[in-house]
XYZ file of N, CA, C and O in Angstrom:
864
model
N 80.195 122.550 111.389
C 81.517 123.036 111.005
C 81.387 124.363 110.262
O 80.466 124.538 109.471
N 82.312 125.271 110.540
C 82.329 126.547 109.840
C 82.458 126.326 108.335
O 83.289 125.559 107.869
N 81.609 127.024 107.545
C 81.581 126.791 106.097
C 82.915 127.119 105.449
O 83.378 126.393 104.566
N 83.559 128.218 105.882
C 84.847 128.589 105.290
C 85.906 127.535 105.577
O 86.723 127.209 104.719
N 85.877 126.995 106.809
C 86.822 125.936 107.149
C 86.567 124.707 106.294
O 87.490 124.059 105.807
N 85.276 124.385 106.075
C 84.941 123.234 105.249
C 85.470 123.414 103.827
O 86.031 122.488 103.241
N 85.302 124.605 103.271
C 85.810 124.881 101.924
C 87.334 124.795 101.892
O 87.919 124.285 100.929
N 87.981 125.297 102.942
C 89.432 125.223 103.014
C 89.910 123.770 103.073
O 90.862 123.388 102.406
N 89.210 122.947 103.868
C 89.575 121.535 103.955
C 89.392 120.830 102.614
O 90.200 119.979 102.233
N 88.338 121.166 101.909
C 88.119 120.564 100.593
C 89.274 120.896 99.654
O 89.732 120.037 98.897
N 89.746 122.135 99.699
C 90.864 122.543 98.850
C 92.143 121.834 99.265
O 92.906 121.358 98.421
N 92.369 121.734 100.577
C 93.553 121.021 101.070
C 93.529 119.574 100.616
O 94.555 119.026 100.192
N 92.370 118.942 100.709
C 92.250 117.547 100.300
C 92.584 117.380 98.818
O 93.309 116.448 98.435
N 92.079 118.276 97.993
C 92.341 118.193 96.548
C 93.830 118.371 96.251
O 94.378 117.697 95.370
N 94.477 119.273 96.982
C 95.896 119.512 96.734
C 96.724 118.311 97.167
O 97.632 117.876 96.443
N 96.421 117.754 98.326
C 97.146 116.548 98.752
C 96.932 115.406 97.758
O 97.861 114.652 97.440
N 95.715 115.267 97.263
C 95.448 114.216 96.276
C 96.223 114.470 94.985
O 96.797 113.542 94.395
N 96.262 115.718 94.555
C 97.019 116.069 93.349
C 98.485 115.695 93.502
O 99.059 115.001 92.651
N 99.097 116.142 94.594
C 100.510 115.818 94.808
C 100.715 114.313 94.895
O 101.658 113.759 94.320
N 99.834 113.639 95.618
C 99.983 112.194 95.767
C 99.978 111.476 94.434
O 100.823 110.613 94.169
N 99.042 111.839 93.566
C 98.940 111.153 92.280
C 100.103 111.520 91.358
O 100.573 110.679 90.581
N 100.581 112.753 91.423
C 101.712 113.149 90.577
C 102.988 112.408 90.957
O 103.828 112.137 90.095
N 103.143 112.068 92.241
C 104.328 111.282 92.642
C 104.145 109.790 92.398
O 105.120 109.068 92.211
N 102.911 109.332 92.391
C 102.659 107.891 92.254
C 102.574 107.421 90.815
O 102.920 106.277 90.508
N 102.096 108.282 89.920
C 101.697 107.835 88.582
C 102.550 108.474 87.494
O 103.000 109.617 87.622
N 102.737 107.732 86.419
C 103.398 108.295 85.245
C 102.581 109.467 84.705
O 101.350 109.429 84.710
N 103.231 110.532 84.253
C 102.495 111.703 83.748
C 101.691 111.385 82.498
O 102.102 110.582 81.656
N 100.533 112.041 82.400
C 99.624 111.848 81.279
C 99.481 113.148 80.482
O 99.908 114.220 80.908
N 98.853 113.056 79.312
C 98.673 114.230 78.449
C 97.908 115.347 79.162
O 98.188 116.530 78.962
N 96.925 114.963 79.997
C 96.098 115.961 80.675
C 96.943 116.895 81.534
O 96.630 118.086 81.648
N 97.991 116.364 82.132
C 98.870 117.199 82.955
C 99.504 118.306 82.133
O 99.525 119.480 82.549
N 99.995 117.961 80.958
C 100.653 118.951 80.095
C 99.647 119.981 79.607
O 99.896 121.193 79.664
N 98.503 119.502 79.152
C 97.488 120.417 78.616
C 97.012 121.388 79.691
O 96.949 122.611 79.474
N 96.676 120.881 80.869
C 96.188 121.740 81.943
C 97.258 122.719 82.411
O 96.956 123.872 82.740
N 98.516 122.282 82.421
C 99.612 123.174 82.804
C 99.754 124.304 81.803
O 99.915 125.475 82.174
N 99.671 123.980 80.523
C 99.786 125.001 79.483
C 98.605 125.963 79.510
O 98.724 127.117 79.087
N 97.472 125.504 80.031
C 96.283 126.354 80.109
C 96.257 127.226 81.361
O 95.305 127.968 81.588
N 97.316 127.133 82.188
C 97.447 128.059 83.314
C 97.137 127.499 84.683
O 96.919 128.265 85.624
N 97.138 126.165 84.815
C 96.800 125.585 86.122
C 97.695 126.110 87.238
O 97.223 126.481 88.308
N 99.003 126.130 86.997
C 99.925 126.505 88.077
C 99.843 127.995 88.397
O 100.079 128.397 89.536
N 99.487 128.786 87.421
C 99.301 130.218 87.676
C 98.131 130.436 88.623
O 98.121 131.381 89.428
N 97.143 129.569 88.536
C 95.968 129.683 89.400
C 95.993 128.713 90.564
O 94.926 128.281 91.028
N 97.188 128.341 91.039
C 97.285 127.381 92.143
C 96.385 127.826 93.294
O 96.441 128.984 93.719
N 95.537 126.915 93.803
C 94.390 127.342 94.615
C 94.653 127.711 96.070
O 93.704 127.883 96.815
N 95.894 127.791 96.513
C 96.160 128.291 97.865
C 97.226 129.374 97.776
O 98.019 129.407 96.827
N 97.272 130.291 98.757
C 98.291 131.347 98.727
C 99.692 130.759 98.744
O 99.963 129.777 99.434
N 100.580 131.350 97.958
C 101.983 130.942 97.955
C 102.636 131.601 99.157
O 102.806 132.822 99.204
N 102.999 130.775 100.156
C 103.232 131.282 101.501
C 104.689 131.285 101.941
O 105.019 131.852 102.975
N 105.590 130.644 101.196
C 106.982 130.568 101.632
C 107.894 130.464 100.417
O 107.434 130.371 99.268
N 109.197 130.477 100.671
C 110.173 130.522 99.586
C 110.107 129.287 98.697
O 110.208 129.390 97.475
N 109.926 128.113 99.315
C 109.851 126.888 98.505
C 108.674 126.924 97.542
O 108.794 126.545 96.381
N 107.526 127.384 98.039
C 106.346 127.450 97.177
C 106.548 128.457 96.050
O 106.198 128.187 94.898
N 107.141 129.596 96.373
C 107.398 130.620 95.349
C 108.316 130.082 94.265
O 108.043 130.220 93.060
N 109.414 129.450 94.671
C 110.371 128.905 93.706
C 109.749 127.766 92.913
O 110.005 127.620 91.710
N 108.939 126.955 93.580
C 108.296 125.842 92.891
C 107.335 126.318 91.812
O 107.349 125.805 90.686
N 106.500 127.286 92.157
C 105.564 127.834 91.172
C 106.323 128.449 90.003
O 105.948 128.275 88.824
N 107.410 129.175 90.287
C 108.212 129.786 89.218
C 108.743 128.725 88.252
O 108.681 128.901 87.024
N 109.265 127.626 88.799
C 109.781 126.534 87.949
C 108.664 125.946 87.098
O 108.837 125.683 85.902
N 107.513 125.718 87.704
C 106.402 125.098 86.984
C 105.856 126.019 85.897
O 105.483 125.554 84.813
N 105.826 127.308 86.166
C 105.357 128.259 85.152
C 106.333 128.322 83.973
O 105.917 128.361 82.809
N 107.638 128.337 84.276
C 108.641 128.357 83.207
C 108.551 127.091 82.368
O 108.631 127.135 81.134
N 108.389 125.951 83.048
C 108.268 124.691 82.315
C 107.010 124.690 81.453
O 107.052 124.275 80.276
N 105.888 125.147 82.009
C 104.633 125.164 81.257
C 104.762 125.992 79.987
O 104.289 125.599 78.914
N 105.401 127.149 80.108
C 105.561 128.028 78.955
C 106.505 127.415 77.923
O 106.221 127.417 76.716
N 107.623 126.873 78.385
C 108.606 126.280 77.466
C 108.033 125.068 76.745
O 108.384 124.790 75.589
N 107.142 124.322 77.421
C 106.592 123.102 76.823
C 105.726 123.398 75.602
O 105.474 122.507 74.787
N 105.280 124.640 75.463
C 104.446 125.001 74.317
C 105.232 124.971 73.010
O 104.642 124.983 71.927
N 106.563 124.922 73.090
C 107.397 124.847 71.888
C 107.496 123.434 71.327
O 108.139 123.223 70.295
N 106.874 122.473 72.031
C 106.944 121.074 71.613
C 105.533 120.497 71.593
O 104.604 121.054 72.171
N 105.392 119.372 70.957
C 104.089 118.713 70.964
C 103.815 118.157 72.356
O 104.739 117.894 73.143
N 102.540 117.965 72.659
C 102.168 117.384 73.950
C 102.795 116.002 74.099
O 103.303 115.645 75.171
N 102.811 115.238 73.013
C 103.369 113.883 73.057
C 104.861 113.921 73.396
O 105.355 113.091 74.183
N 105.594 114.862 72.809
C 107.024 114.973 73.104
C 107.257 115.336 74.568
O 108.164 114.794 75.214
N 106.445 116.228 75.078
C 106.603 116.645 76.466
C 106.278 115.509 77.424
O 106.984 115.302 78.427
N 105.224 114.748 77.137
C 104.874 113.611 77.975
C 105.997 112.579 77.973
O 106.366 112.034 79.026
N 106.566 112.312 76.814
C 107.672 111.348 76.716
C 108.859 111.805 77.557
O 109.479 110.998 78.279
N 109.171 113.092 77.495
C 110.281 113.627 78.290
C 110.002 113.495 79.789
O 110.876 113.096 80.569
N 108.769 113.808 80.195
C 108.411 113.694 81.606
C 108.462 112.246 82.086
O 108.946 111.963 83.193
N 107.985 111.336 81.269
C 107.994 109.920 81.673
C 109.412 109.386 81.790
O 109.706 108.571 82.681
N 110.277 109.834 80.909
C 111.686 109.431 80.991
C 112.302 109.936 82.290
O 113.036 109.204 82.981
N 111.999 111.176 82.645
C 112.522 111.743 83.881
C 111.931 111.033 85.098
O 112.645 110.734 86.067
N 110.649 110.736 85.048
C 109.984 110.027 86.150
C 110.659 108.671 86.392
O 110.964 108.310 87.535
N 110.883 107.933 85.304
C 111.492 106.613 85.434
C 112.897 106.713 86.015
O 113.285 105.928 86.892
N 113.671 107.664 85.547
C 115.043 107.840 86.022
C 115.077 108.171 87.515
O 115.900 107.645 88.266
N 114.153 109.028 87.928
C 114.148 109.487 89.311
C 113.603 108.454 90.283
O 114.167 108.246 91.365
N 112.497 107.772 89.910
C 111.718 107.026 90.893
C 111.601 105.525 90.647
O 111.101 104.815 91.516
N 112.049 105.055 89.476
C 111.857 103.637 89.157
C 113.176 102.903 88.918
O 113.414 101.816 89.408
N 114.063 103.471 88.167
C 115.282 102.782 87.765
C 115.345 102.670 86.252
O 114.884 103.570 85.564
N 115.916 101.637 85.645
C 116.195 100.309 86.198
C 117.482 100.212 87.015
O 117.671 99.256 87.767
N 118.362 101.182 86.901
C 119.599 101.135 87.690
C 119.338 101.812 89.040
O 118.388 101.494 89.730
N 120.173 102.742 89.421
C 119.994 103.446 90.690
C 118.760 104.345 90.638
O 118.556 105.075 89.664
N 117.958 104.271 91.672
C 116.824 105.185 91.799
C 117.368 106.484 92.369
O 117.851 106.527 93.494
N 117.291 107.560 91.599
C 118.009 108.777 91.955
C 117.299 109.626 92.999
O 117.932 110.435 93.685
N 115.994 109.451 93.141
C 115.240 110.153 94.180
C 114.247 109.161 94.779
O 113.060 109.175 94.453
N 114.715 108.285 95.653
C 113.840 107.234 96.177
C 112.590 107.830 96.830
O 112.695 108.698 97.696
N 111.400 107.381 96.421
C 110.171 107.991 96.934
C 109.627 107.313 98.188
O 108.428 107.387 98.458
N 110.497 106.633 98.970
C 110.059 105.888 100.149
C 110.737 106.423 101.410
O 111.956 106.568 101.471
N 109.940 106.641 102.412
C 110.449 107.189 103.674
C 111.549 106.342 104.277
O 112.558 106.861 104.771
N 111.378 105.030 104.267
C 112.333 104.159 104.948
C 113.730 104.231 104.339
O 114.727 104.006 105.039
N 113.835 104.554 103.047
C 115.161 104.676 102.423
C 115.933 105.836 103.048
O 117.154 105.773 103.194
N 115.239 106.864 103.436
C 115.892 108.034 104.023
C 116.096 107.898 105.524
O 117.026 108.492 106.082
N 115.258 107.100 106.194
C 115.279 107.116 107.657
C 115.779 105.829 108.293
O 116.137 105.834 109.464
N 115.802 104.729 107.569
C 116.258 103.481 108.177
C 117.780 103.366 108.081
O 118.413 103.952 107.199
N 118.356 102.629 109.005
C 119.818 102.478 109.033
C 120.335 101.809 107.769
O 121.406 102.155 107.265
N 119.594 100.857 107.243
C 120.045 100.128 106.060
C 119.662 100.817 104.757
O 120.046 100.377 103.674
N 118.882 101.881 104.846
C 118.479 102.648 103.665
C 117.750 101.783 102.638
O 117.956 101.912 101.434
N 116.891 100.906 103.149
C 116.187 100.003 102.236
C 114.683 100.202 102.332
O 114.177 100.850 103.254
N 113.948 99.634 101.371
C 112.493 99.719 101.399
C 111.937 98.694 102.375
O 112.626 97.761 102.781
N 110.672 98.872 102.736
C 109.994 98.023 103.710
C 110.758 97.975 105.033
O 110.922 96.910 105.639
N 111.229 99.137 105.464
C 111.857 99.249 106.774
C 110.807 99.472 107.857
O 109.591 99.403 107.620
N 111.270 99.765 109.071
C 110.360 99.980 110.189
C 109.377 101.113 109.906
O 108.222 101.069 110.333
N 109.851 102.120 109.172
C 108.980 103.260 108.873
C 107.780 102.833 108.027
O 106.678 103.356 108.197
N 108.001 101.878 107.134
C 106.903 101.384 106.294
C 105.773 100.845 107.157
O 104.594 101.129 106.930
N 106.149 100.067 108.168
C 105.134 99.429 109.010
C 104.525 100.414 110.003
O 103.361 100.264 110.391
N 105.281 101.430 110.389
C 104.713 102.482 111.232
C 103.651 103.260 110.466
O 102.586 103.591 111.013
N 103.921 103.531 109.191
C 102.928 104.198 108.347
C 101.708 103.298 108.167
O 100.559 103.762 108.262
N 101.937 102.023 107.942
C 100.815 101.083 107.779
C 99.935 101.064 109.019
O 98.701 101.044 108.923
N 100.567 101.061 110.194
C 99.790 101.082 111.439
C 98.936 102.347 111.536
O 97.800 102.306 112.011
N 99.509 103.467 111.091
C 98.760 104.731 111.101
C 97.552 104.620 110.171
O 96.437 105.041 110.507
N 97.766 104.041 108.995
C 96.654 103.818 108.059
C 95.546 103.003 108.734
O 94.365 103.340 108.646
N 95.952 101.911 109.390
C 94.982 101.000 109.990
C 94.177 101.676 111.093
O 92.982 101.372 111.273
N 94.809 102.580 111.841
C 94.108 103.293 112.914
C 92.882 104.022 112.396
O 91.896 104.191 113.118
N 92.953 104.413 111.124
C 91.852 105.181 110.547
C 91.145 104.416 109.422
O 90.562 104.993 108.528
N 91.207 103.093 109.529
C 90.381 102.245 108.686
C 90.816 102.124 107.246
O 90.003 101.783 106.380
N 92.111 102.381 106.973
C 92.591 102.340 105.589
C 93.481 101.129 105.367
O 94.458 100.912 106.090
N 93.149 100.340 104.354
C 93.928 99.161 103.970
C 94.299 99.291 102.502
O 93.424 99.468 101.648
N 95.590 99.224 102.197
C 96.025 99.374 100.811
C 95.709 98.119 100.003
O 95.915 97.002 100.482
N 95.264 98.323 98.780
C 94.982 97.180 97.907
C 96.264 96.571 97.363
O 96.288 95.410 96.975
N 97.354 97.364 97.335
C 98.629 96.867 96.813
C 99.636 96.623 97.937
O 100.825 96.763 97.757
N 99.142 96.250 99.104
C 100.003 96.021 100.256
C 101.080 94.991 99.933
O 100.812 93.959 99.322
N 102.310 95.291 100.325
C 103.498 94.456 100.110
C 103.975 94.447 98.667
O 104.936 93.753 98.335
N 103.310 95.226 97.798
C 103.798 95.410 96.431
C 104.395 96.808 96.297
O 105.491 96.963 95.773
N 103.665 97.811 96.752
C 104.188 99.173 96.841
C 104.298 99.512 98.316
O 103.305 99.440 99.041
N 105.487 99.845 98.811
C 105.611 100.173 100.240
C 104.643 101.276 100.653
O 104.445 102.258 99.939
N 104.067 101.101 101.838
C 103.081 102.051 102.351
C 103.660 103.454 102.512
O 102.911 104.441 102.514
N 104.983 103.547 102.692
C 105.599 104.853 102.952
C 106.094 105.542 101.678
O 106.970 106.416 101.744
N 105.532 105.188 100.534
C 105.776 105.952 99.302
C 105.232 107.366 99.510
O 104.164 107.557 100.091
N 105.971 108.365 99.052
C 105.552 109.753 99.252
C 104.145 109.999 98.711
O 103.346 110.712 99.321
N 103.816 109.386 97.592
C 102.492 109.567 97.017
C 101.397 109.009 97.917
O 100.347 109.642 98.103
N 101.642 107.832 98.503
C 100.649 107.231 99.390
C 100.510 108.018 100.684
O 99.401 108.166 101.220
N 101.602 108.536 101.191
C 101.526 109.340 102.408
C 100.710 110.609 102.172
O 99.905 111.018 103.025
N 100.899 111.232 101.023
C 100.137 112.445 100.711
C 98.661 112.124 100.465
O 97.776 112.883 100.880
N 98.388 111.012 99.819
C 96.994 110.592 99.629
C 96.324 110.282 100.963
O 95.118 110.516 101.133
N 97.092 109.771 101.906
C 96.544 109.510 103.237
C 96.130 110.811 103.917
O 95.111 110.871 104.601
N 96.917 111.860 103.731
C 96.524 113.163 104.279
C 95.193 113.611 103.676
O 94.316 114.122 104.382
N 95.018 113.410 102.384
C 93.747 113.745 101.738
C 92.612 112.933 102.346
O 91.512 113.459 102.613
N 92.869 111.660 102.591
C 91.869 110.779 103.200
C 91.475 111.265 104.591
O 90.280 111.309 104.931
N 92.458 111.638 105.416
C 92.155 112.119 106.764
C 91.293 113.380 106.726
O 90.373 113.552 107.534
N 91.599 114.264 105.796
C 90.807 115.494 105.658
C 89.379 115.164 105.249
O 88.413 115.712 105.792
N 89.233 114.257 104.290
C 87.890 113.876 103.825
C 87.074 113.227 104.941
O 85.837 113.332 104.957
N 87.749 112.547 105.863
C 87.033 111.893 106.962
C 86.316 112.904 107.856
O 85.359 112.548 108.545
N 86.759 114.162 107.849
C 86.089 115.186 108.660
C 84.665 115.396 108.166
O 83.704 115.348 108.937
N 84.534 115.610 106.858
C 83.191 115.835 106.312
C 82.362 114.555 106.330
O 81.136 114.592 106.428
N 83.034 113.403 106.233
C 82.312 112.126 106.283
C 81.913 111.739 107.702
O 81.129 110.805 107.895
N 82.489 112.448 108.691
C 82.206 112.208 110.105
C 82.481 110.766 110.523
O 81.765 110.183 111.339
N 83.565 110.213 109.948
C 83.946 108.845 110.328
C 84.600 108.811 111.700
O 84.543 107.793 112.403
N 85.269 109.910 112.073
C 85.937 110.008 113.357
C 85.677 111.405 113.912
O 85.180 112.284 113.212
N 86.040 111.631 115.174
C 85.880 112.945 115.765
C 86.769 113.958 115.044
O 87.918 113.661 114.717
N 86.217 115.153 114.824
C 86.945 116.166 114.054
C 88.286 116.508 114.691
O 89.308 116.569 113.992
N 88.306 116.725 115.998
C 89.564 117.100 116.652
C 90.584 115.972 116.581
O 91.789 116.213 116.426
N 90.127 114.736 116.663
C 91.020 113.585 116.526
C 91.668 113.574 115.149
O 92.864 113.284 115.008
N 90.900 113.908 114.120
C 91.416 113.920 112.755
C 92.401 115.064 112.535
O 93.402 114.904 111.839
N 92.122 116.223 113.128
C 93.051 117.347 113.006
C 94.378 117.003 113.671
O 95.462 117.251 113.116
N 94.311 116.409 114.862
C 95.542 116.003 115.553
C 96.283 114.926 114.760
O 97.517 114.935 114.698
N 95.540 114.012 114.145
C 96.172 112.945 113.357
C 96.903 113.515 112.144
O 97.999 113.063 111.804
N 96.305 114.511 111.495
C 96.975 115.147 110.355
C 98.292 115.775 110.789
O 99.325 115.590 110.144
N 98.237 116.518 111.885
C 99.441 117.176 112.382
C 100.492 116.157 112.787
O 101.685 116.303 112.476
N 100.060 115.108 113.465
C 100.984 114.063 113.914
C 101.622 113.332 112.736
O 102.833 113.062 112.738
N 100.823 113.020 111.721
C 101.366 112.281 110.579
C 102.382 113.125 109.815
O 103.418 112.618 109.376
N 102.095 114.406 109.684
C 103.067 115.292 109.052
C 104.361 115.332 109.859
O 105.459 115.211 109.312
N 104.221 115.493 111.174
C 105.392 115.649 112.031
C 106.220 114.375 112.120
O 107.452 114.423 112.063
N 105.552 113.231 112.250
C 106.268 111.966 112.476
C 106.711 111.289 111.192
O 107.602 110.429 111.230
N 106.116 111.672 110.082
C 106.439 110.994 108.826
C 106.834 111.978 107.718
O 108.017 112.166 107.446
N 105.885 112.625 107.086
C 106.190 113.384 105.862
C 107.290 114.416 106.077
O 108.252 114.492 105.292
N 107.186 115.193 107.143
C 108.151 116.279 107.337
C 109.524 115.794 107.792
O 110.482 116.568 107.775
N 109.639 114.524 108.171
C 110.951 114.005 108.578
C 111.864 113.724 107.386
O 113.069 113.568 107.560
N 111.286 113.663 106.181
C 112.127 113.257 105.041
C 111.842 114.000 103.747
O 112.618 113.895 102.794
N 110.785 114.805 103.707
C 110.435 115.424 102.424
C 111.508 116.395 101.951
O 111.713 116.565 100.747
N 112.218 117.032 102.862
C 113.278 117.958 102.449
C 114.404 117.206 101.740
O 114.905 117.655 100.694
N 114.813 116.052 102.288
C 115.863 115.250 101.638
C 115.386 114.715 100.293
O 116.156 114.704 99.315
N 114.150 114.261 100.260
C 113.584 113.787 98.998
C 113.557 114.911 97.967
O 113.968 114.734 96.814
N 113.092 116.079 98.376
C 113.029 117.229 97.476
C 114.414 117.597 96.954
O 114.591 117.900 95.771
N 115.405 117.561 97.833
C 116.777 117.865 97.412
C 117.271 116.882 96.361
O 117.938 117.269 95.387
N 116.955 115.600 96.539
C 117.364 114.594 95.560
C 116.688 114.826 94.208
O 117.315 114.673 93.151
N 115.418 115.185 94.251
C 114.704 115.480 93.000
C 115.349 116.667 92.311
O 115.619 116.645 91.097
N 115.619 117.719 93.058
C 116.189 118.927 92.460
C 117.586 118.683 91.893
O 117.958 119.254 90.865
N 118.357 117.832 92.547
C 119.725 117.538 92.072
C 119.716 116.677 90.817
O 120.610 116.811 89.969
N 118.730 115.801 90.697
C 118.809 114.769 89.665
C 117.779 114.887 88.540
O 117.917 114.222 87.513
N 116.774 115.715 88.703
C 115.739 115.827 87.667
C 116.279 116.499 86.416
O 117.060 117.455 86.496
N 115.870 116.009 85.276
C 116.219 116.643 83.994
C 115.219 117.734 83.618
O 115.554 118.617 82.826
N 114.014 117.643 84.157
C 112.961 118.590 83.765
C 112.665 119.560 84.904
O 112.640 119.168 86.075
N 112.401 120.822 84.571
C 111.977 121.785 85.587
C 110.670 121.387 86.264
O 110.412 121.813 87.383
N 109.866 120.557 85.583
C 108.595 120.163 86.170
C 108.799 119.477 87.510
O 108.165 119.846 88.513
N 109.654 118.463 87.565
C 109.818 117.731 88.820
C 110.578 118.542 89.861
O 110.322 118.411 91.064
N 111.489 119.399 89.435
C 112.142 120.288 90.394
C 111.115 121.222 91.027
O 111.104 121.425 92.247
N 110.262 121.791 90.190
C 109.232 122.690 90.701
C 108.220 121.978 91.576
O 107.806 122.495 92.626
N 107.813 120.779 91.168
C 106.840 120.018 91.938
C 107.383 119.702 93.330
O 106.658 119.806 94.330
N 108.653 119.311 93.403
C 109.253 118.977 94.697
C 109.276 120.189 95.621
O 108.940 120.094 96.809
N 109.663 121.330 95.093
C 109.708 122.549 95.903
C 108.316 122.951 96.375
O 108.109 123.290 97.547
N 107.359 122.926 95.456
C 106.005 123.332 95.801
C 105.395 122.395 96.835
O 104.756 122.843 97.797
N 105.609 121.111 96.666
C 105.067 120.125 97.596
C 105.688 120.298 98.982
O 104.979 120.307 100.001
N 106.996 120.439 99.034
C 107.671 120.640 100.315
C 107.161 121.899 101.006
O 106.876 121.906 102.209
N 107.058 122.982 100.249
C 106.579 124.229 100.823
C 105.144 124.133 101.316
O 104.791 124.676 102.374
N 104.302 123.427 100.557
C 102.899 123.304 100.939
C 102.734 122.536 102.242
O 101.982 122.963 103.130
N 103.409 121.383 102.381
C 103.214 120.598 103.606
C 103.794 121.329 104.816
O 103.268 121.214 105.932
N 104.865 122.090 104.616
C 105.414 122.894 105.703
C 104.405 123.950 106.153
O 104.160 124.137 107.354
N 103.812 124.643 105.195
C 102.789 125.636 105.499
C 101.577 124.995 106.172
O 101.016 125.533 107.133
N 101.168 123.829 105.679
C 99.974 123.184 106.211
C 100.172 122.774 107.663
O 99.253 122.898 108.484
N 101.367 122.291 107.994
C 101.651 121.923 109.399
C 101.532 123.149 110.298
O 100.966 123.070 111.402
N 102.042 124.268 109.858
C 101.933 125.498 110.651
C 100.477 125.894 110.848
O 100.068 126.292 111.944
N 99.679 125.770 109.807
C 98.265 126.119 109.901
C 97.506 125.166 110.833
O 96.606 125.585 111.575
N 97.879 123.892 110.807
C 97.207 122.921 111.675
C 97.489 123.194 113.144
O 96.629 122.953 114.005
N 98.673 123.676 113.444
C 99.033 123.956 114.833
C 98.055 124.935 115.475
O 97.794 124.864 116.672
N 97.533 125.845 114.692
C 96.595 126.846 115.195
C 95.275 126.183 115.625
O 94.581 126.666 116.532
N 94.937 125.072 114.984
C 93.642 124.423 115.223
C 93.670 123.407 116.359
O 92.616 122.971 116.816
N 94.867 123.042 116.804
C 94.974 121.994 117.837
C 94.780 122.600 119.234
O 95.351 123.622 119.549
């Protein structure tokens, strides 16, 4: 494999993993500290479209503004926003599951959940929390993209098969609903952090799909 391509894939994998964990997990102190130290200013891929530009701008503004408060206060604010958007206890304002956006009944564990699970199984992935967290959670879908990329260097499957699988998974799953999800986050988030994250994530996966098309 070309060394530059390998380095690019490693960076793509890290970014997908970053996004996946930020959507799946409650924010921690490390996120605030690293953001204040300039992480988003040094985002490791070129900012390639309007969503990415706007997302980075939001994240930079949030990082700078957060310096006026203690790290603990900022984490508490982020966790409150995370819970409101993605957990409840009342209405979930930005449902992080594909099936809510794409199924007729707008419920979790819809047909899309099982289609994503089948895709996971094709490439040897079994969730440890199966039937507890729907497979089509945005965080799990993004982590799956990281997994597919890592499989190239691990040589678990044919490289071209993995490239096609990445493109297919983006087209059939992530890109079918990430714009609606991002819009819900932007409408309902109290913090610029989640508004910026949604824009940046949407822009990144859109750019990545375009780049993958060149390799197929």
